[in-house]
Amino acid sequence: MIEVQDLTKSFGDNIAVNHLSFTVNKGEILGFLGPNGAGKTTTMRILTGFMPATSGTARVAGFDVFTDSIEVRRRIGYLPENPPLYTDMTVADYLDFVARIKGVGPDKRRQRVDEAMEKTNISDKRNELIKRLSRGYKQRVGLSQALVHDPEVIILDEPTVGLDPKQIIEVRHLIKGLAGSHTIILSTHILPEVSMTCDRVVIINHGTIAAVDTPANLTMQLKGGQRVRIEVQGSEAALRDALSSLPGVRKVDVQAGAASGRIAVSVEAAPGEDIRSQVAAAVVGKGLPLYELTGVSLSLEDIFLQLTTEDAAHASAAA
Amino acid sequence: MRSLYAVYRKEMGHYFVSPIAYIIIGLFLILSGYFFMAFLSEIIRSAMQQGLEEMQYGGGAQAMDVPGLVIRYYFGLLGTLFLFLLPMLTMGVYSEERKRGTMELLMTSPITDLEIVLGKFLASVSLIAIMLVPTAAYQIFMLFKTEPSPPWRVLLAAYLGLMLLGSAVLAIGSFLSSVTENQLIASVLTFSAILMLWVIDIGGQNGSTFVGNLLGYLSIIRHYDDFTRGVVDTSALIYYGSLIFLGLFLTVRSLDSMRWRRA
C-alpha cells in the first residue's frame, strides 16, 4: 500500500531523513518509534504530500506522492502533531468543512461526519465550539478529521499525546478497530503503545532506520536487559569486587551513598539473563549486609540511550 | 470547484464569527455615514452661498453640480478608508492558518493551492461588497432628493472603481499575510505596501518626464479618481487587474514555497 524507497530530506545542511526505505502492507498498522527529532514527522509530511522529498520516492496506493500528489491526498487521512483545528467553528461544522475539502460528495457528507464523530466518541459535543473543548476532546476531533472521508491510508502523528489514560486506551482500541479496512502509520515515542497497537515497528533514529520488526520481537530484544537495584552496607570497592566478576553482569553503577553508610548500586545484566539470585548470593557471600534488592526493567529512555550509544560505538569502531 | 466553494464558505463563516469583520464594517459605515452628511451639507451650503453672491453682485449664473461633487468627495473618502481598513481584513488570512497549523490540513487535502487562494480571495471580496451595500442608501437618497439627480452611470463607475481598488488591496494583503505567521507583521507590511503605492506619484507630479508619467501610472489612487468622475478608463482596468493578478500569483507561489522551506 505504501512503498518508500531511499527517501531523503534535508533542510540545508541538516539531514532530517536519510535514505529511508520501508513498505506498509494493506490493512497493516505500522508504528514509527523514535526519539524527538528522529525524522518521524518529516517522513509523514512527505507521505501526505505536505512537503516534497529531496531525493528518493514514496508511493501511496500506487501513486507517487510528488507527481500525483492530489490523488495521494484524496486517499490519505492525516492527523499532524498539533491537531489542525479551526477553533471558532463547531465540531460538526468543522468536520463538514474537512469532508468538503477532502472531496466527500453532498449525498454522503452528513453520514460520514456522523460516523467519524461516533467512532471517536465526540457526538455529544457536535454543536460545541472547538475552542471550548478540553485538550483530550480536541485531540479526538483531530482524529475524527483524519477519518471523515473514510480514507484508505491513515497517518497519525503522535495520536495519544495529551490524552488521559482512559482516553488513550479508547484511542488505541479505535486505531486497532480501523486496521484491516485501513492501512495505518502512527508515530509515537511510547513503547507500550507500539506493542499494543502495531503489527510492525520501524525504529528511527537520526533519520535512518535502526530496526524493523514485530513489537513482540523488539520488546524481547530490547527489554532483555534487566537491571537490579540493591542497597548494601559496605565499601564501594568491596561491592565492585563482588559483583563485576559475576557471569551475565554487564555494568555496575554506584549511584549514591544512602543513609547510614549504605550505598545504592544498580547492576545491569546482559539480555535474557536473570541475575537477581546470583547478585544476592554474591553480596551475602562477601559478608555484606543486603538491605534491598529490586528488579527494574529497562525503560524506553534507556533503550533509546542504548540504541544511540551503540550506534555511536559502531561508528567509532568502524572508523 | 467544490473545494474552492468549501474554502469560500469557511472563510465567510470565519469573518462573521470573529469580531474583526464587525469592527471593520462598523467603523467603515460610521465614518462613511458621517462624511457623507458632512460633504453634503458643506457642498449645499457653499452652493447656496455662491447663489447668493451671484444675486448680490450679478454675473453669469454658473450652477454647481452638487450631486457630482458629493459623489467625487464621498467616493474619494471611501477609497481612502479602504486603504486604511482593508489591510486589517487580510492580515490573518494566511498567517493565522500558518500559526494554528491548519495550513497543514489545507495543504494535505486534495485541493490545489490556486483553489485555496481563490476561495479566500473571493470571500474577502464578497465581504467588502457586503460592506458597501448599506452605502447605496445614500445614493438612493440623492437620486430621489436632489435636483439635478446624480447620473447613475457615474455612481456605477464609482462603485466599480471602489471594488477594483478594494480587490487590489486585498490581493496584495493576502500575499503579505502568506509570508509570515504574525498577523501584526502582515498588517504592517500591507500598510507599507499600500502607502508606497499611494504616494508613489508625488515625486513625478509636476514633471511630464517618462519617469514622472510612470510613477503617476503606478499610483493606486490616481486611477481611482477617474472612476469617481464617471470615467472608466481601460488603462485603469488593466492597472487594477494587474495588481490583483500579481497579488494572487505571488500568494500561490508563496504557498508553494512553504512546502519546500518549512522545517
XYZ file of C-alpha atoms in Angstrom:
582
model
C 0.000 0.000 0.000
C 2.825 2.352 0.906
C 6.271 1.955 -0.595
C 9.097 4.189 0.480
C 12.393 3.953 -1.346
C 15.621 5.713 -0.470
C 13.731 8.701 0.868
C 15.968 11.612 1.819
C 15.024 15.050 3.058
C 17.499 17.708 4.037
C 16.947 21.230 5.306
C 20.114 22.999 4.337
C 22.935 21.051 5.959
C 20.610 19.282 8.324
C 19.586 15.859 7.042
C 16.244 15.025 8.632
C 15.572 11.795 6.782
C 18.447 9.778 5.392
C 17.810 7.118 2.714
C 14.748 5.632 4.360
C 13.165 2.552 2.764
C 10.219 0.549 4.032
C 6.852 -0.778 2.906
C 3.483 -0.994 4.572
C 1.053 -3.706 3.527
C -2.643 -3.169 3.057
C -4.584 -3.300 6.309
C -1.466 -3.206 8.448
C -0.666 -0.892 11.345
C 2.909 0.308 11.231
C 4.422 2.085 14.203
C 7.125 4.717 13.901
C 9.140 4.717 17.060
C 11.914 7.135 17.736
C 13.096 10.000 19.908
C 12.130 13.576 19.133
C 13.863 14.898 16.044
C 14.395 11.415 14.628
C 12.615 12.261 11.368
C 9.204 10.745 12.083
C 7.217 13.889 11.395
C 9.237 14.744 8.315
C 8.643 11.290 6.830
C 4.920 11.606 7.490
C 4.803 15.063 5.952
C 6.418 13.729 2.800
C 3.943 10.853 2.624
C 0.971 13.204 2.987
C 2.204 15.460 0.219
C 2.815 18.382 2.559
C 6.446 18.673 1.550
C 8.487 17.147 -1.244
C 11.454 14.881 -0.591
C 14.981 15.920 -1.535
C 15.519 12.572 -3.231
C 14.017 9.107 -3.331
C 10.416 8.103 -3.970
C 7.347 7.327 -1.968
C 4.194 5.759 -3.380
C 0.819 5.518 -1.720
C -1.741 3.178 -3.281
C 0.412 3.175 -6.400
C 0.525 6.949 -6.762
C 3.719 8.917 -6.395
C 3.419 11.427 -3.562
C 5.076 14.150 -5.585
C 3.836 13.759 -9.141
C 0.333 12.513 -8.229
C 0.047 14.477 -5.030
C -3.681 15.213 -5.335
C -4.548 11.545 -5.913
C -2.474 10.579 -2.889
C -4.056 13.257 -0.721
C -7.518 12.016 -1.714
C -6.631 8.651 -0.172
C -4.932 9.826 2.998
C -6.289 10.962 6.325
C -3.676 12.821 8.324
C -3.502 13.943 11.924
C -0.463 16.205 12.396
C 1.259 16.589 15.743
C -0.878 19.608 16.578
C -4.447 18.881 15.518
C -5.282 21.355 12.731
C -8.467 22.809 14.191
C -10.477 25.918 13.352
C -11.250 26.696 16.955
C -14.064 29.120 16.263
C -16.125 26.518 14.424
C -18.390 23.933 15.995
C -17.283 20.310 15.837
C -19.944 19.391 13.269
C -19.249 22.424 11.066
C -15.537 21.754 11.177
C -15.917 18.108 10.165
C -18.339 19.129 7.434
C -15.726 21.547 6.091
C -12.997 18.907 6.168
C -15.309 16.423 4.405
C -15.941 19.056 1.710
C -12.267 19.786 1.020
C -11.495 16.074 1.083
C -13.993 15.685 -1.742
C -16.831 13.848 0.018
C -19.971 14.270 -2.069
C -23.006 16.101 -0.656
C -25.068 12.903 -0.533
C -22.657 11.142 1.828
C -21.290 14.056 3.775
C -23.729 14.067 6.684
C -23.422 10.354 7.209
C -19.620 10.419 7.125
C -19.470 13.278 9.607
C -21.807 11.403 11.965
C -19.763 8.219 11.623
C -16.477 9.987 12.296
C -17.946 11.590 15.418
C -19.334 8.280 16.629
C -16.050 6.447 16.127
C -14.131 9.000 18.140
C -16.863 9.362 20.726
C -17.499 13.062 20.326
C -21.110 13.021 19.128
C -22.264 14.679 22.348
C -20.057 17.701 21.580
C -21.187 18.156 17.990
C -22.568 21.659 18.494
C -19.845 22.919 20.790
C -17.262 25.416 19.641
C -13.926 23.643 19.337
C -12.171 26.299 21.416
C -14.387 25.398 24.385
C -13.304 21.735 24.346
C -10.657 20.191 26.571
C -7.310 19.041 25.219
C -8.454 15.428 25.034
C -11.582 16.286 23.091
C -9.603 18.495 20.727
C -7.269 15.603 20.044
C -10.256 13.384 19.268
C -11.744 15.995 16.956
C -8.382 15.973 15.187
C -8.579 12.216 14.933
C -12.111 12.237 13.546
C -10.946 14.812 10.990
C -8.477 12.201 9.709
C -11.266 9.622 9.356
C -14.080 11.709 7.955
C -13.557 10.864 4.291
C -13.019 7.165 5.043
C -9.501 7.161 3.561
C -7.563 4.051 2.588
C -4.480 5.239 4.416
C -4.446 6.960 7.777
C -1.335 8.711 9.075
C -1.302 9.713 12.715
C 1.485 11.766 14.256
C 1.532 11.086 17.998
C -2.212 10.428 18.247
C -2.357 9.869 22.009
C -0.410 12.902 23.154
C -2.332 14.954 25.677
C -4.948 12.330 26.452
C -5.692 10.892 29.852
C -5.103 7.148 30.399
C -8.729 6.200 29.801
C -8.840 8.150 26.544
C -5.520 6.670 25.470
C -6.988 3.190 25.806
C -10.064 4.264 23.837
C -7.976 5.735 21.057
C -5.809 2.618 20.853
C -8.923 0.473 20.582
C -10.230 2.776 17.898
C -6.986 2.543 15.927
C -6.928 -1.230 16.221
C -10.533 -1.322 15.031
C -9.602 0.666 11.945
C -6.929 -1.820 10.862
C -7.868 -4.248 8.146
C -10.086 -1.845 6.252
C -7.473 0.923 6.535
C -3.712 0.994 6.325
C -2.295 2.950 9.220
C 1.012 4.557 10.097
C 1.318 6.027 13.541
C 4.258 7.610 15.263
C 4.947 7.560 18.946
C 7.710 7.607 21.464
C 5.858 5.339 23.872
C 6.934 1.716 23.617
C 3.827 0.088 25.163
C 1.711 1.979 22.679
C 3.542 0.335 19.836
C 3.310 -3.147 21.312
C -0.411 -2.712 21.936
C -1.486 -1.377 18.581
C 1.026 -2.065 15.853
C 1.661 -5.098 13.675
C 5.131 -3.927 12.813
C 7.501 -1.300 14.164
C 10.087 0.862 12.480
C 12.543 2.392 14.902
C 14.001 5.584 13.508
C 16.976 7.409 14.824
C 18.802 10.326 13.185
C 16.727 9.859 10.049
C 17.767 6.276 9.487
C 16.073 3.018 10.338
C 17.576 1.416 13.435
C 15.344 -1.651 13.434
C 12.222 -3.079 11.764
C 10.401 -5.921 13.455
C 7.201 -7.020 15.137
C 6.661 -5.396 18.531
C 6.917 -8.773 20.321
C 10.381 -9.468 18.919
C 11.570 -5.958 19.549
C 10.359 -5.885 23.093
C 12.089 -9.155 23.797
C 15.260 -7.927 22.211
C 15.200 -4.579 23.898
C 13.691 -5.422 27.241
C 16.002 -8.394 27.682
C 18.482 -6.318 29.548
C 17.396 -6.440 33.145
C 18.564 -4.130 35.842
C 18.824 -4.840 39.533
C 18.992 -2.142 42.158
C 20.493 -3.090 45.517
C 21.158 -1.285 48.746
C 24.081 -2.626 50.737
C 26.175 -1.697 53.744
C 29.820 -1.719 52.835
C 32.541 -0.082 50.778
C 32.303 0.613 47.075
C 35.465 -1.315 46.240
C 34.295 -4.465 48.016
C 30.997 -4.351 46.165
C 32.557 -3.871 42.777
C 34.855 -6.732 43.533
C 31.918 -8.967 44.449
C 29.692 -8.109 41.531
C 31.739 -7.426 38.433
C 33.126 -10.963 38.357
C 29.604 -12.442 38.183
C 28.667 -14.027 34.833
C 25.948 -12.097 32.999
C 26.674 -8.770 34.656
C 27.363 -6.045 32.145
C 27.692 -2.930 34.179
C 27.888 -1.908 37.816
C 26.926 1.651 38.722
C 27.390 3.008 42.206
C 24.633 5.577 42.422
C 24.982 7.344 45.753
C 25.590 6.831 49.388
C 22.271 6.109 51.056
C 21.581 6.676 54.762
C 23.924 5.469 57.496
C 26.815 4.107 55.481
C 24.735 2.147 52.958
C 25.257 2.570 49.246
C 22.829 2.093 46.381
C 24.101 0.256 43.341
C 22.487 -0.518 40.001
C 23.595 -3.648 38.208
C 22.793 -4.172 34.545
C 22.513 -7.655 33.108
C 23.024 -8.932 29.594
C 19.777 -9.596 27.658
C 17.929 -12.724 28.711
C 19.744 -13.213 31.995
C 18.051 -13.179 35.367
C 20.817 -12.250 37.775
C 18.816 -11.413 40.881
C 19.651 -14.580 42.837
C 23.340 -14.517 41.855
C 23.635 -10.890 42.922
C 22.029 -11.647 46.264
C 24.248 -14.678 46.813
C 27.421 -12.792 45.882
C 26.685 -9.876 48.179
C 25.748 -12.035 51.126
C 28.662 -14.392 50.408
C 31.080 -11.497 50.866
C 29.554 -10.847 54.251
C 27.969 -7.564 53.224
C 24.537 -6.850 54.767
C 21.915 -6.608 51.995
C 19.025 -4.257 52.743
C 17.146 -4.091 49.487
C 17.056 -5.741 46.071
C 14.693 -4.661 43.292
C 14.433 -5.778 39.684
C 13.952 -2.902 37.239
C 13.285 -3.488 33.574
C 14.834 -1.045 31.174
C 12.690 1.974 30.406
C 12.287 3.256 26.905
C 14.660 6.107 27.604
C 17.339 3.559 28.453
C 16.642 1.662 25.282
C 16.973 4.785 23.176
C 20.103 5.659 25.010
C 21.348 2.159 24.343
C 20.437 2.290 20.682
C 22.010 5.670 20.122
C 25.185 4.992 22.080
C 25.528 1.647 20.352
C 25.241 3.430 17.027
C 27.974 5.810 18.073
C 30.106 2.894 19.256
C 29.630 1.075 15.946
C 30.551 4.219 14.076
C 33.743 4.752 16.044
C 34.646 1.055 15.753
C 34.191 1.197 12.002
C 36.333 4.320 11.823
C -14.583 23.872 -7.861
C -16.421 22.238 -4.979
C -13.331 22.584 -2.781
C -12.984 26.217 -3.785
C -16.547 26.789 -2.619
C -15.794 24.905 0.619
C -12.886 27.257 1.335
C -15.009 30.277 0.395
C -17.800 29.166 2.690
C -15.419 28.517 5.574
C -13.814 31.952 5.165
C -17.162 33.752 5.117
C -18.188 31.889 8.253
C -14.903 32.837 9.856
C -15.373 36.541 9.081
C -18.738 36.601 10.758
C -17.824 34.727 13.914
C -14.698 36.762 14.559
C -15.121 40.320 15.803
C -12.730 41.726 13.208
C -15.259 41.898 10.363
C -17.859 43.575 12.544
C -15.339 46.121 13.795
C -14.172 46.974 10.286
C -17.664 47.125 8.801
C -18.938 49.144 11.752
C -16.064 51.619 11.586
C -16.438 51.923 7.840
C -20.169 52.617 7.998
C -19.915 55.132 10.840
C -17.142 57.101 9.131
C -18.673 56.937 5.683
C -22.095 57.989 7.033
C -20.629 60.892 8.934
C -18.589 62.122 5.985
C -21.495 61.767 3.582
C -23.522 64.100 5.740
C -20.622 66.491 6.205
C -19.833 66.658 2.487
C -23.452 67.014 1.502
C -24.220 69.858 3.903
C -20.927 71.616 3.156
C -21.421 71.476 -0.586
C -25.042 72.546 -0.379
C -24.049 75.452 1.855
C -21.352 76.656 -0.498
C -23.686 76.260 -3.474
C -26.269 78.412 -1.742
C -23.645 80.983 -0.824
C -22.485 81.087 -4.405
C -26.079 81.629 -5.482
C -26.472 84.477 -3.018
C -23.266 86.151 -4.140
C -24.376 85.941 -7.731
C -27.658 87.584 -6.858
C -25.876 90.367 -4.965
C -23.120 91.150 -7.424
C -24.696 89.836 -10.585
C -22.607 87.881 -13.046
C -23.025 84.753 -15.107
C -25.035 82.113 -13.346
C -22.846 79.021 -13.144
C -24.779 76.262 -11.377
C -22.804 73.976 -9.128
C -23.095 70.259 -9.841
C -23.941 69.359 -6.259
C -24.527 65.595 -6.704
C -21.432 65.229 -8.869
C -19.272 66.944 -6.274
C -20.772 64.890 -3.465
C -20.045 61.697 -5.376
C -16.455 62.729 -6.015
C -15.720 63.729 -2.448
C -17.650 60.890 -0.931
C -16.112 58.129 -3.042
C -12.695 59.720 -2.664
C -13.161 59.286 1.052
C -14.392 55.684 0.705
C -11.253 54.882 -1.281
C -9.072 56.330 1.464
C -10.980 54.364 4.110
C -10.409 51.196 2.094
C -6.679 51.788 2.016
C -6.681 52.063 5.798
C -9.170 49.376 6.763
C -8.656 46.511 4.339
C -5.130 45.565 5.457
C -6.762 44.641 8.770
C -9.159 42.354 6.965
C -6.451 40.346 5.213
C -3.779 40.308 7.892
C -4.906 36.968 9.316
C -5.993 35.245 6.116
C -2.888 33.054 5.853
C -0.750 33.993 8.840
C -3.361 32.676 11.254
C -3.667 29.386 9.371
C 0.088 29.014 9.431
C 0.238 29.722 13.130
C -2.595 27.362 14.055
C -1.255 24.583 11.839
C -4.423 24.431 9.775
C -2.369 25.266 6.705
C -1.102 21.698 7.036
C -4.699 20.438 6.781
C -5.406 22.514 3.674
C -2.131 21.589 2.033
C -2.585 17.846 2.595
C -6.152 17.870 1.262
C -6.969 17.089 -2.353
C -7.243 20.747 -3.243
C -4.849 22.863 -5.269
C -3.081 25.926 -3.924
C -4.914 28.016 -6.512
C -8.278 26.855 -5.167
C -7.241 27.828 -1.641
C -6.073 31.251 -2.793
C -9.129 31.973 -4.955
C -11.566 30.753 -2.302
C -10.065 33.053 0.286
C -9.770 35.990 -2.109
C -13.352 35.753 -3.331
C -14.563 35.574 0.269
C -12.761 38.785 1.164
C -14.076 40.494 -1.988
C -17.600 39.407 -1.070
C -17.123 40.869 2.362
C -16.255 44.322 1.006
C -19.233 44.085 -1.361
C -21.445 43.395 1.655
C -19.772 46.297 3.424
C -20.708 48.615 0.558
C -24.373 47.611 0.318
C -25.565 49.956 3.093
C -23.837 52.933 1.432
C -26.212 52.506 -1.501
C -28.889 54.001 0.741
C -27.168 57.403 0.469
C -27.075 57.209 -3.314
C -30.734 56.265 -3.454
C -31.470 59.213 -1.189
C -29.610 61.507 -3.599
C -31.309 60.006 -6.633
C -34.706 60.964 -5.238
C -33.972 64.158 -3.363
C -31.531 66.203 -5.418
C -32.014 68.344 -8.463
C -30.343 67.550 -10.825
C -30.286 63.924 -9.678
C -26.867 62.278 -9.836
C -26.096 60.421 -13.078
C -26.403 56.717 -12.239
C -23.647 55.849 -14.684
C -21.210 57.839 -12.588
C -22.400 56.025 -9.493
C -21.911 52.646 -11.124
C -18.449 53.634 -12.309
C -17.563 54.820 -8.817
C -18.690 51.569 -7.221
C -16.804 49.584 -9.862
C -13.683 51.605 -9.131
C -14.107 51.078 -5.418
C -14.447 47.315 -5.826
C -11.365 47.198 -8.053
C -9.354 49.306 -5.638
C -10.501 47.144 -2.736
C -9.766 43.888 -4.543
C -6.271 45.075 -5.406
C -5.601 45.932 -1.756
C -6.980 42.555 -0.681
C -4.819 40.668 -3.184
C -1.682 42.464 -2.019
C -2.707 41.991 1.604
C -3.307 38.281 1.251
C 0.099 37.795 -0.333
C 1.813 39.631 2.502
C -0.204 37.620 5.005
C 1.127 34.423 3.479
C 4.758 35.324 4.080
C 4.559 35.460 7.866
C 2.979 33.710 10.839
C 2.482 37.006 12.605
C -0.708 38.966 11.915
C 0.795 42.228 13.095
C 3.745 41.922 10.732
C 1.342 41.064 7.921
C -0.758 44.173 8.514
C 2.253 46.467 8.854
C 3.727 45.085 5.626
C 0.413 45.602 3.853
C 0.046 49.159 5.153
C 3.566 49.945 3.996
C 2.995 48.474 0.549
C -0.288 50.358 0.139
C 1.257 53.582 1.390
C 4.073 53.225 -1.143
C 1.607 52.745 -3.964
C -0.429 55.659 -2.682
C 2.307 58.300 -2.525
C 4.454 56.960 -5.337
C 3.358 59.686 -7.786
C 4.354 62.622 -5.556
C 7.873 62.698 -6.962
C 6.687 62.951 -10.528
C 3.646 65.147 -10.068
C 4.876 68.273 -11.814
C 7.078 66.812 -14.467
C 5.923 65.237 -17.647
C 9.041 63.130 -17.937
C 8.837 59.417 -18.638
C 9.631 58.573 -15.023
C 7.033 61.047 -13.806
C 4.383 59.521 -16.010
C 5.360 56.044 -14.963
C 5.166 56.896 -11.269
C 1.839 58.561 -11.886
C 0.562 55.465 -13.606
C 1.638 53.289 -10.675
C -0.291 55.338 -8.131
C -3.063 53.239 -6.689
C -5.400 56.171 -6.021
C -4.951 58.209 -9.222
C -6.751 55.641 -11.377
C -9.480 55.526 -8.827
C -10.095 59.287 -9.158
C -11.143 58.733 -12.761
C -13.823 56.289 -11.680
C -15.312 58.804 -9.229
C -15.719 61.202 -12.133
C -17.534 58.524 -14.074
C -14.632 57.708 -16.361
C -13.943 54.017 -16.883
C -10.521 54.011 -18.477
C -9.035 50.839 -19.951
C -5.636 51.660 -18.511
C -7.184 51.784 -15.032
C -8.869 48.420 -15.578
C -5.552 46.968 -16.688
C -3.782 48.558 -13.728
C -6.092 47.089 -11.101
C -6.385 43.802 -12.972
C -2.594 43.501 -12.974
C -2.322 44.284 -9.275
C -4.948 41.664 -8.436
C -3.311 39.099 -10.683
C 0.131 39.852 -9.287
C -1.078 39.603 -5.690
C -2.839 36.275 -6.259
C 0.004 34.862 -8.315
C 2.528 35.710 -5.627
C 0.251 34.174 -2.989
C 0.099 30.892 -4.902
C 3.884 30.932 -5.291
C 4.263 31.717 -1.613
C 2.113 28.708 -0.612
C 4.168 26.544 -2.918
C 7.419 27.761 -1.403
C 6.063 26.951 2.060
C 6.202 23.289 1.110
C 9.870 23.496 0.239
C 11.053 25.666 3.045
C 9.263 24.615 6.155
C 11.173 22.542 8.640
